[in-house]
Amino acid sequence: MSDPTTRSDPTTFRIDTGTTSVTCGSGQRVLDALLRQGVWIPNSCNQGTCGTCKVRVTGGMVDAPPAPDTVLSDSERDQGYVLSCQSTPTTDIVVEPPADESGAHHHALRDLAGTVSSLTTVADDTVSVTVSLDDPFEFTAGQYVELSIPGTDQTRPYSMANPPSESGTLEFHIRRQPDGLATDGWIFDSLTVGSSVSMTGPWGDFCHREDEPGVGLILLAGGTGLAPLKSIARAALEADPEREIHVYHGVRTETELYDVDFWRALATEHPNVRYTPCLSRQQWCGRAGYVGDAMMADFGSCRNHAAYLCGPPAMVEAGVRALKRRRMPPRRIRREKYTPATSLLTL
Ligand SMILES: Cc1cc2nc3c(=O)[nH]c(=O)nc-3n(C[C@H](O)[C@H](O)[C@H](O)COP(=O)(O)OP(=O)(O)OC[C@H]3O[C@@H](n4cnc5c(N)ncnc54)[C@H](O)[C@@H]3O)c2cc1C
Ligand code: FES
């Protein structure tokens, strides 16, 4: 994948959204150009696997790699829809952005740099990394940045685990993927305290909604999907220390659990916070099974709550089904799937 911000060709194109017009460099992606110039488009994976960033091109031409039918249907293609995160203009274009229902604050996308200030192994194959930023950075709890992998033109998304109020540092929870380019090949190999890190952000519309005061939150995490939920829980408690929050963290075995002391201390400080770690492949003194099942055992109805789910796609889908079975309104269910960057290669 080429770096969309590198412009060897000085040609630029215009992207007209009907209400505003921005410039787009040669080779730059439509989504990147719009977000950098303050035009919000709903987006999630930025890697062509979710379909959130679809826009209809009503004038001009774009280059776009093939997208799977599950992400962009034939009918949508016929109507001129493209994935804005994958498409580069080849002429000036006119686009129809979709409606935004995320309730997110729209922070402009930017390049960021920082230095690793701590790197700690917190569980099996899992590290917590803190990066001190060169400049303060605005984001909404739940969002992510794309880390540039040194020596390559590749990036990988990682969610912020700290609340936006800590604007000078970013906390990440990262799990090793065997043979993974970013994890095995860099983060778990050569990244160390003092290493320089480059990234872009903030990305994504998995965002803490600040316009639902008093609504109890159910947070379902799988593995390092706990990261954005920690950010959301801390931001929600900063706004209202008495907010009802139920955190379910699912991993396979006890050696994969992390941040246990943090959540137990939070639950002691805030009696309105309940923390439930769940192990799916080990019997122990705590809850066994999947997070969705544990949640269903605790709630007769989720009609008056809102949920945030994050982790591997299968865990997120099972959690959404569980919440719907407990009658949570679909508009109150927000999710982020940690889809592998290379999953398109198998389609
Ligand atoms: C929006 C978003 C936010 C994310 N945030 C985080 C985060 O905060 N913490 C975190 O640890 N990860 C997060 N991820 C996943 C992360 O971006 C990388 O995909 C992951 O770290 C693997 O990258 P890699 O370069 O090491 O592996 P790659 O080189 O991309 O993959 C190597 C091989 O492993 C397979 N693979 C990769 N990931 C998985 C997986 N999860 N399950 C099964 N097979 C896999 C690939 O298909 C490939 O065959 C996030 C993903 C998304 C989409
Ligand atoms: S397909 Fe573009 S953001 Fe997911």
Short mmCIF file of C-alpha atoms and ligand atoms in Angstrom, two decimals:
data_model
loop_
_atom_site.label_atom_id
_atom_site.label_comp_id
_atom_site.label_asym_id
_atom_site.label_seq_id
_atom_site.Cartn_x
_atom_site.Cartn_y
_atom_site.Cartn_z
CA MET A 1 0.00 0.00 0.00
CA SER A 2 1.48 3.36 -0.95
CA ASP A 3 1.56 6.22 1.49
CA PRO A 4 -1.37 8.47 0.48
CA THR A 5 0.25 11.55 1.99
CA THR A 6 3.35 11.32 -0.23
CA ARG A 7 2.88 13.46 -3.30
CA SER A 8 5.53 12.96 -5.95
CA ASP A 9 3.11 14.41 -8.52
CA PRO A 10 2.26 18.04 -7.74
CA THR A 11 -1.20 17.67 -9.30
CA THR A 12 -4.08 18.30 -6.93
CA PHE A 13 -7.79 17.73 -7.42
CA ARG A 14 -10.86 19.37 -5.88
CA ILE A 15 -13.39 17.39 -3.85
CA ASP A 16 -16.74 19.16 -3.75
CA THR A 17 -19.20 17.93 -1.09
CA GLY A 18 -22.06 20.23 -2.04
CA THR A 19 -21.44 22.48 0.96
CA THR A 20 -17.67 22.85 0.82
CA SER A 21 -14.69 22.11 -1.40
CA VAL A 22 -11.25 20.76 -0.38
CA THR A 23 -8.02 19.91 -2.16
CA CYS A 24 -6.75 16.36 -2.60
CA GLY A 25 -3.16 15.57 -3.55
CA SER A 26 -2.29 13.07 -6.24
CA GLY A 27 -2.43 9.63 -4.61
CA GLN A 28 -4.14 10.95 -1.50
CA ARG A 29 -7.27 9.10 -0.37
CA VAL A 30 -10.59 10.94 -0.42
CA LEU A 31 -11.28 10.22 3.28
CA ASP A 32 -7.81 11.41 4.31
CA ALA A 33 -8.20 14.67 2.35
CA LEU A 34 -11.66 15.40 3.77
CA LEU A 35 -10.78 14.61 7.41
CA ARG A 36 -7.54 16.63 7.29
CA GLN A 37 -9.44 19.68 6.07
CA GLY A 38 -12.13 19.41 8.73
CA VAL A 39 -14.89 17.73 6.67
CA TRP A 40 -16.26 14.84 8.71
CA ILE A 41 -17.15 11.56 7.01
CA PRO A 42 -18.23 8.60 9.19
CA ASN A 43 -15.31 6.14 9.20
CA SER A 44 -14.17 3.14 11.14
CA CYS A 45 -11.43 0.77 9.89
CA ASN A 46 -9.70 2.95 7.24
CA GLN A 47 -8.60 -0.30 5.56
CA GLY A 48 -11.53 -1.21 3.29
CA THR A 49 -13.09 -3.85 5.52
CA CYS A 50 -16.12 -2.20 7.21
CA GLY A 51 -17.92 -0.01 4.63
CA THR A 52 -18.60 2.87 7.05
CA CYS A 53 -16.87 5.46 4.86
CA LYS A 54 -18.99 4.99 1.71
CA VAL A 55 -19.65 8.16 -0.29
CA ARG A 56 -21.52 8.54 -3.56
CA VAL A 57 -19.44 10.06 -6.35
CA THR A 58 -21.84 12.08 -8.50
CA GLY A 59 -19.22 13.75 -10.71
CA GLY A 60 -15.65 12.95 -11.81
CA MET A 61 -13.55 9.77 -11.53
CA VAL A 62 -11.71 7.89 -8.77
CA ASP A 63 -9.31 4.96 -8.66
CA ALA A 64 -10.33 2.31 -6.14
CA PRO A 65 -9.15 -1.25 -5.52
CA PRO A 66 -11.83 -3.97 -5.69
CA ALA A 67 -13.95 -4.18 -2.54
CA PRO A 68 -15.71 -7.36 -1.38
CA ASP A 69 -19.48 -7.57 -1.98
CA THR A 70 -20.07 -7.74 1.76
CA VAL A 71 -18.58 -4.23 2.05
CA LEU A 72 -19.82 -2.63 -1.21
CA SER A 73 -22.74 -4.29 -3.02
CA ASP A 74 -23.23 -4.35 -6.82
CA SER A 75 -26.22 -2.09 -6.43
CA GLU A 76 -24.18 0.46 -4.45
CA ARG A 77 -21.38 0.29 -7.05
CA ASP A 78 -23.95 0.92 -9.81
CA GLN A 79 -25.19 3.99 -7.95
CA GLY A 80 -21.64 5.40 -7.79
CA TYR A 81 -20.76 4.54 -4.18
CA VAL A 82 -17.07 4.07 -3.33
CA LEU A 83 -15.09 3.48 -0.15
CA SER A 84 -13.64 6.92 0.52
CA CYS A 85 -10.80 5.40 2.61
CA GLN A 86 -9.58 3.42 -0.42
CA SER A 87 -10.35 5.80 -3.31
CA THR A 88 -8.06 8.36 -4.90
CA PRO A 89 -9.43 11.00 -7.32
CA THR A 90 -8.10 11.01 -10.87
CA THR A 91 -10.10 14.15 -11.76
CA ASP A 92 -11.94 16.80 -9.72
CA ILE A 93 -14.89 15.03 -8.07
CA VAL A 94 -18.26 15.77 -6.50
CA VAL A 95 -19.32 13.55 -3.58
CA GLU A 96 -22.44 13.13 -1.46
CA PRO A 97 -21.31 12.46 2.12
CA PRO A 98 -23.61 10.22 4.21
CA ALA A 99 -25.51 11.44 7.26
CA ASP A 100 -23.51 11.35 10.48
CA GLU A 101 -25.26 9.66 13.41
CA SER A 102 -22.19 9.03 15.55
CA GLY A 103 -22.60 12.08 17.79
CA ALA A 104 -18.81 12.44 17.60
CA HIS A 105 -16.84 15.63 17.98
CA HIS A 106 -15.14 16.14 14.67
CA HIS A 107 -11.43 16.61 15.29
CA ALA A 108 -9.43 17.23 12.14
CA LEU A 109 -7.04 14.44 11.16
CA ARG A 110 -3.35 15.28 11.55
CA ASP A 111 0.15 13.84 11.66
CA LEU A 112 1.60 13.29 15.12
CA ALA A 113 4.97 12.43 16.57
CA GLY A 114 6.04 11.28 20.00
CA THR A 115 8.48 9.26 22.08
CA VAL A 116 7.81 6.01 23.93
CA SER A 117 7.94 6.86 27.65
CA SER A 118 6.98 3.44 29.02
CA LEU A 119 6.57 -0.08 27.67
CA THR A 120 5.37 -2.76 30.08
CA THR A 121 4.41 -6.39 29.58
CA VAL A 122 1.03 -6.57 31.30
CA ALA A 123 -0.13 -10.09 30.31
CA ASP A 124 0.78 -12.96 28.00
CA ASP A 125 1.78 -11.43 24.64
CA THR A 126 0.34 -8.06 25.68
CA VAL A 127 2.10 -4.77 26.30
CA SER A 128 0.96 -1.39 27.54
CA VAL A 129 2.80 1.40 25.72
CA THR A 130 2.76 5.08 26.66
CA VAL A 131 3.82 7.70 24.13
CA SER A 132 4.66 11.29 25.11
CA LEU A 133 3.47 13.51 22.28
CA ASP A 134 5.46 16.42 20.86
CA ASP A 135 2.22 18.46 20.73
CA PRO A 136 -1.13 18.13 22.52
CA PHE A 137 -3.72 16.17 20.58
CA GLU A 138 -7.53 16.30 20.60
CA PHE A 139 -9.65 13.19 20.20
CA THR A 140 -12.85 11.67 21.53
CA ALA A 141 -12.73 8.68 23.88
CA GLY A 142 -12.98 5.50 21.78
CA GLN A 143 -10.98 6.75 18.77
CA TYR A 144 -7.66 5.42 17.45
CA VAL A 145 -4.45 6.47 15.70
CA GLU A 146 -2.58 4.74 12.92
CA LEU A 147 1.01 3.96 13.89
CA SER A 148 3.54 4.05 11.03
CA ILE A 149 5.68 0.90 10.95
CA PRO A 150 9.32 2.07 10.54
CA GLY A 151 11.05 1.08 7.32
CA THR A 152 7.77 0.29 5.55
CA ASP A 153 4.92 2.24 3.96
CA GLN A 154 2.46 0.40 6.22
CA THR A 155 0.38 1.57 9.17
CA ARG A 156 -1.71 -0.25 11.79
CA PRO A 157 -4.57 1.13 13.90
CA TYR A 158 -4.34 1.16 17.72
CA SER A 159 -6.96 2.60 20.09
CA MET A 160 -6.19 5.15 22.79
CA ALA A 161 -6.77 3.78 26.31
CA ASN A 162 -6.34 7.12 28.10
CA PRO A 163 -9.08 9.76 28.30
CA PRO A 164 -8.82 12.82 26.01
CA SER A 165 -8.22 15.02 29.11
CA GLU A 166 -4.66 13.59 29.17
CA SER A 167 -3.82 15.32 25.93
CA GLY A 168 0.00 15.11 26.11
CA THR A 169 0.34 11.33 26.27
CA LEU A 170 -1.28 8.34 24.63
CA GLU A 171 -1.70 4.91 26.23
CA PHE A 172 -2.00 1.81 24.02
CA HIS A 173 -2.67 -1.86 24.80
CA ILE A 174 -1.16 -4.05 22.11
CA ARG A 175 -1.38 -7.81 21.63
CA ARG A 176 1.25 -9.72 19.70
CA GLN A 177 0.12 -11.35 16.47
CA PRO A 178 2.45 -14.24 15.49
CA ASP A 179 4.39 -13.17 12.35
CA GLY A 180 2.59 -9.82 12.44
CA LEU A 181 4.37 -6.99 10.68
CA ALA A 182 3.64 -4.34 13.33
CA THR A 183 3.64 -6.49 16.46
CA ASP A 184 6.10 -9.39 16.02
CA GLY A 185 8.21 -7.43 13.54
CA TRP A 186 8.45 -4.12 15.43
CA ILE A 187 6.55 -3.45 18.68
CA PHE A 188 7.52 -6.74 20.39
CA ASP A 189 10.92 -6.80 18.68
CA SER A 190 12.63 -3.42 18.72
CA LEU A 191 10.28 -0.79 20.15
CA THR A 192 11.68 0.48 23.43
CA VAL A 193 11.55 3.42 25.83
CA GLY A 194 12.97 6.40 23.92
CA SER A 195 11.90 5.14 20.47
CA SER A 196 10.35 7.75 18.17
CA VAL A 197 6.85 7.05 16.93
CA SER A 198 4.95 8.62 13.99
CA MET A 199 1.22 8.36 13.56
CA THR A 200 -1.94 9.98 12.17
CA GLY A 201 -5.17 10.52 14.00
CA PRO A 202 -7.72 10.68 15.33
CA TRP A 203 -9.64 8.10 13.28
CA GLY A 204 -12.96 6.35 13.75
CA ASP A 205 -16.50 7.01 14.85
CA PHE A 206 -16.48 4.59 17.79
CA CYS A 207 -16.88 7.54 20.12
CA HIS A 208 -18.14 8.15 23.62
CA ARG A 209 -21.48 9.98 23.30
CA GLU A 210 -21.56 12.90 25.67
CA ASP A 211 -25.21 13.68 24.91
CA GLU A 212 -26.69 10.79 26.93
CA PRO A 213 -26.16 11.91 30.53
CA GLY A 214 -27.38 9.43 33.11
CA VAL A 215 -27.74 6.48 30.71
CA GLY A 216 -26.02 3.43 32.25
CA LEU A 217 -23.17 2.01 30.16
CA ILE A 218 -22.43 -1.62 29.39
CA LEU A 219 -18.88 -2.08 28.09
CA LEU A 220 -18.02 -5.44 26.48
CA ALA A 221 -14.35 -6.01 25.63
CA GLY A 222 -12.42 -8.90 24.11
CA GLY A 223 -8.63 -8.91 24.70
CA THR A 224 -7.03 -5.55 23.94
CA GLY A 225 -10.47 -4.30 22.89
CA LEU A 226 -10.42 -3.13 26.50
CA ALA A 227 -8.29 -0.13 25.46
CA PRO A 228 -10.95 2.22 24.02
CA LEU A 229 -13.43 1.10 26.71
CA LYS A 230 -10.98 2.21 29.41
CA SER A 231 -10.82 5.61 27.70
CA ILE A 232 -14.63 5.76 27.48
CA ALA A 233 -15.13 4.70 31.12
CA ARG A 234 -12.63 7.27 32.39
CA ALA A 235 -14.11 10.06 30.22
CA ALA A 236 -17.65 9.16 31.35
CA LEU A 237 -16.62 9.23 35.03
CA GLU A 238 -14.81 12.55 34.61
CA ALA A 239 -18.12 14.00 33.37
CA ASP A 240 -20.23 12.23 36.02
CA PRO A 241 -18.48 10.32 38.83
CA GLU A 242 -21.78 8.55 39.62
CA ARG A 243 -22.36 7.18 36.13
CA GLU A 244 -23.46 3.53 36.18
CA ILE A 245 -20.83 1.52 34.27
CA HIS A 246 -20.64 -2.27 33.84
CA VAL A 247 -17.35 -3.49 32.35
CA TYR A 248 -17.00 -7.06 31.07
CA HIS A 249 -13.51 -8.07 29.95
CA GLY A 250 -13.23 -11.39 28.13
CA VAL A 251 -9.98 -13.31 27.59
CA ARG A 252 -9.21 -17.01 27.30
CA THR A 253 -7.09 -17.65 30.39
CA GLU A 254 -6.11 -15.79 33.55
CA THR A 255 -2.62 -15.12 32.16
CA GLU A 256 -4.21 -12.96 29.42
CA LEU A 257 -6.04 -10.72 31.91
CA TYR A 258 -4.54 -7.29 32.48
CA ASP A 259 -5.40 -3.99 34.18
CA VAL A 260 -7.20 -5.96 36.91
CA ASP A 261 -5.85 -3.71 39.68
CA PHE A 262 -6.88 -0.59 37.77
CA TRP A 263 -10.50 -1.75 37.35
CA ARG A 264 -10.79 -3.07 40.92
CA ALA A 265 -9.51 0.25 42.27
CA LEU A 266 -11.95 2.15 40.03
CA ALA A 267 -14.83 -0.01 41.27
CA THR A 268 -13.79 0.61 44.88
CA GLU A 269 -13.60 4.36 44.30
CA HIS A 270 -16.91 4.42 42.36
CA PRO A 271 -19.52 1.99 43.77
CA ASN A 272 -21.49 2.64 40.55
CA VAL A 273 -18.75 0.83 38.52
CA ARG A 274 -18.89 -2.96 38.26
CA TYR A 275 -15.97 -4.90 36.77
CA THR A 276 -16.44 -8.49 35.58
CA PRO A 277 -13.48 -10.36 34.06
CA CYS A 278 -14.57 -13.50 32.16
CA LEU A 279 -12.40 -16.46 31.13
CA SER A 280 -13.62 -18.52 28.17
CA ARG A 281 -11.11 -21.39 28.38
CA GLN A 282 -10.33 -21.80 32.05
CA GLN A 283 -12.34 -22.55 35.19
CA TRP A 284 -11.38 -20.21 38.02
CA CYS A 285 -12.85 -18.44 41.02
CA GLY A 286 -14.46 -15.78 38.77
CA ARG A 287 -16.88 -15.81 35.81
CA ALA A 288 -16.38 -18.43 33.08
CA GLY A 289 -17.67 -18.14 29.50
CA TYR A 290 -18.12 -15.29 27.04
CA VAL A 291 -18.79 -11.66 27.92
CA GLY A 292 -22.20 -11.61 26.16
CA ASP A 293 -23.38 -14.61 28.18
CA ALA A 294 -22.15 -13.06 31.43
CA MET A 295 -23.97 -9.83 30.61
CA MET A 296 -27.20 -11.74 29.80
CA ALA A 297 -27.00 -13.54 33.14
CA ASP A 298 -26.79 -10.18 34.93
CA PHE A 299 -29.45 -8.20 33.03
CA GLY A 300 -33.09 -9.04 32.47
CA SER A 301 -33.40 -6.03 30.16
CA CYS A 302 -30.89 -3.54 28.69
CA ARG A 303 -33.63 -1.30 27.30
CA ASN A 304 -32.45 1.72 29.29
CA HIS A 305 -28.71 1.29 28.84
CA ALA A 306 -26.19 2.06 26.08
CA ALA A 307 -23.36 -0.27 25.05
CA TYR A 308 -19.87 -0.04 23.62
CA LEU A 309 -18.24 -3.24 22.33
CA CYS A 310 -14.70 -3.71 21.09
CA GLY A 311 -12.49 -6.65 20.21
CA PRO A 312 -12.24 -9.50 17.68
CA PRO A 313 -15.13 -9.49 15.12
CA ALA A 314 -16.71 -12.75 16.39
CA MET A 315 -16.76 -11.50 19.98
CA VAL A 316 -18.32 -8.18 18.94
CA GLU A 317 -21.01 -9.87 16.82
CA ALA A 318 -21.90 -12.28 19.66
CA GLY A 319 -22.06 -9.37 22.11
CA VAL A 320 -24.38 -7.39 19.82
CA ARG A 321 -26.72 -10.41 19.55
CA ALA A 322 -26.74 -10.75 23.34
CA LEU A 323 -27.60 -7.06 23.83
CA LYS A 324 -30.43 -7.27 21.28
CA ARG A 325 -31.79 -10.33 23.09
CA ARG A 326 -31.89 -8.14 26.19
CA ARG A 327 -33.81 -5.50 24.18
CA MET A 328 -31.16 -2.82 23.89
CA PRO A 329 -32.23 -0.38 21.14
CA PRO A 330 -29.84 -0.89 18.14
CA ARG A 331 -29.07 2.85 17.98
CA ARG A 332 -27.55 2.58 21.48
CA ILE A 333 -25.17 -0.25 20.49
CA ARG A 334 -21.76 1.06 19.35
CA ARG A 335 -19.02 -1.27 18.20
CA GLU A 336 -15.43 -1.42 16.97
CA LYS A 337 -14.09 -4.60 15.39
CA TYR A 338 -10.36 -5.30 15.45
CA THR A 339 -10.37 -6.64 11.90
CA PRO A 340 -6.89 -7.68 10.65
CA ALA A 341 -5.44 -5.31 8.05
CA THR A 342 -4.75 -8.16 5.68
CA SER A 343 -8.21 -9.74 5.77
CA LEU A 344 -9.00 -8.36 2.30
CA LEU A 345 -6.28 -10.56 0.84
CA THR A 346 -8.37 -13.63 1.59
CA LEU A 347 -11.46 -12.32 -0.26
C1 LIG B 1 -9.90 0.23 14.36
C2 LIG B 1 -8.90 -0.77 14.89
C3 LIG B 1 -8.28 -0.54 16.12
C4 LIG B 1 -7.38 -1.47 16.62
N1 LIG B 1 -6.81 -1.25 17.86
C5 LIG B 1 -6.02 -2.21 18.40
C6 LIG B 1 -5.50 -2.05 19.74
O1 LIG B 1 -5.77 -1.06 20.43
N2 LIG B 1 -4.72 -3.04 20.23
C7 LIG B 1 -4.41 -4.16 19.49
O2 LIG B 1 -3.69 -5.04 20.01
N3 LIG B 1 -4.86 -4.31 18.21
C8 LIG B 1 -5.65 -3.36 17.66
N4 LIG B 1 -6.11 -3.51 16.38
C9 LIG B 1 -5.51 -4.60 15.53
C10 LIG B 1 -4.18 -4.06 14.97
O3 LIG B 1 -4.40 -2.92 14.18
C11 LIG B 1 -3.43 -5.06 14.08
O4 LIG B 1 -4.31 -5.63 13.14
C12 LIG B 1 -2.77 -6.16 14.90
O5 LIG B 1 -1.91 -5.59 15.87
C13 LIG B 1 -1.94 -7.10 13.99
O6 LIG B 1 -1.07 -6.33 13.24
P1 LIG B 1 0.31 -6.95 12.68
O7 LIG B 1 0.86 -5.98 11.70
O8 LIG B 1 1.19 -7.38 13.80
O9 LIG B 1 -0.20 -8.26 11.94
P2 LIG B 1 -0.38 -8.41 10.35
O10 LIG B 1 0.95 -8.39 9.68
O11 LIG B 1 -1.40 -7.42 9.90
O12 LIG B 1 -1.02 -9.84 10.28
C14 LIG B 1 -0.21 -11.04 10.26
C15 LIG B 1 -1.11 -12.23 10.05
O13 LIG B 1 -1.97 -12.42 11.17
C16 LIG B 1 -3.35 -12.34 10.80
N5 LIG B 1 -3.99 -11.54 11.84
C17 LIG B 1 -3.72 -10.26 12.16
N6 LIG B 1 -4.49 -9.86 13.21
C18 LIG B 1 -5.25 -10.93 13.53
C19 LIG B 1 -6.23 -11.16 14.52
N7 LIG B 1 -6.60 -10.20 15.37
N8 LIG B 1 -6.80 -12.39 14.56
C20 LIG B 1 -6.44 -13.37 13.71
N9 LIG B 1 -5.51 -13.21 12.75
C21 LIG B 1 -4.93 -12.01 12.66
C22 LIG B 1 -3.36 -11.63 9.46
O14 LIG B 1 -4.50 -11.96 8.70
C23 LIG B 1 -2.05 -12.10 8.87
O15 LIG B 1 -2.20 -13.35 8.28
C24 LIG B 1 -7.03 -2.62 15.86
C25 LIG B 1 -7.64 -2.83 14.60
C26 LIG B 1 -8.57 -1.94 14.13
C27 LIG B 1 -9.23 -2.18 12.80
S1 FES B 2 -14.08 0.59 4.67
FE1 FES B 2 -13.48 2.65 4.82
S2 FES B 2 -13.51 3.09 6.96
FE2 FES B 2 -13.91 0.94 6.84
#
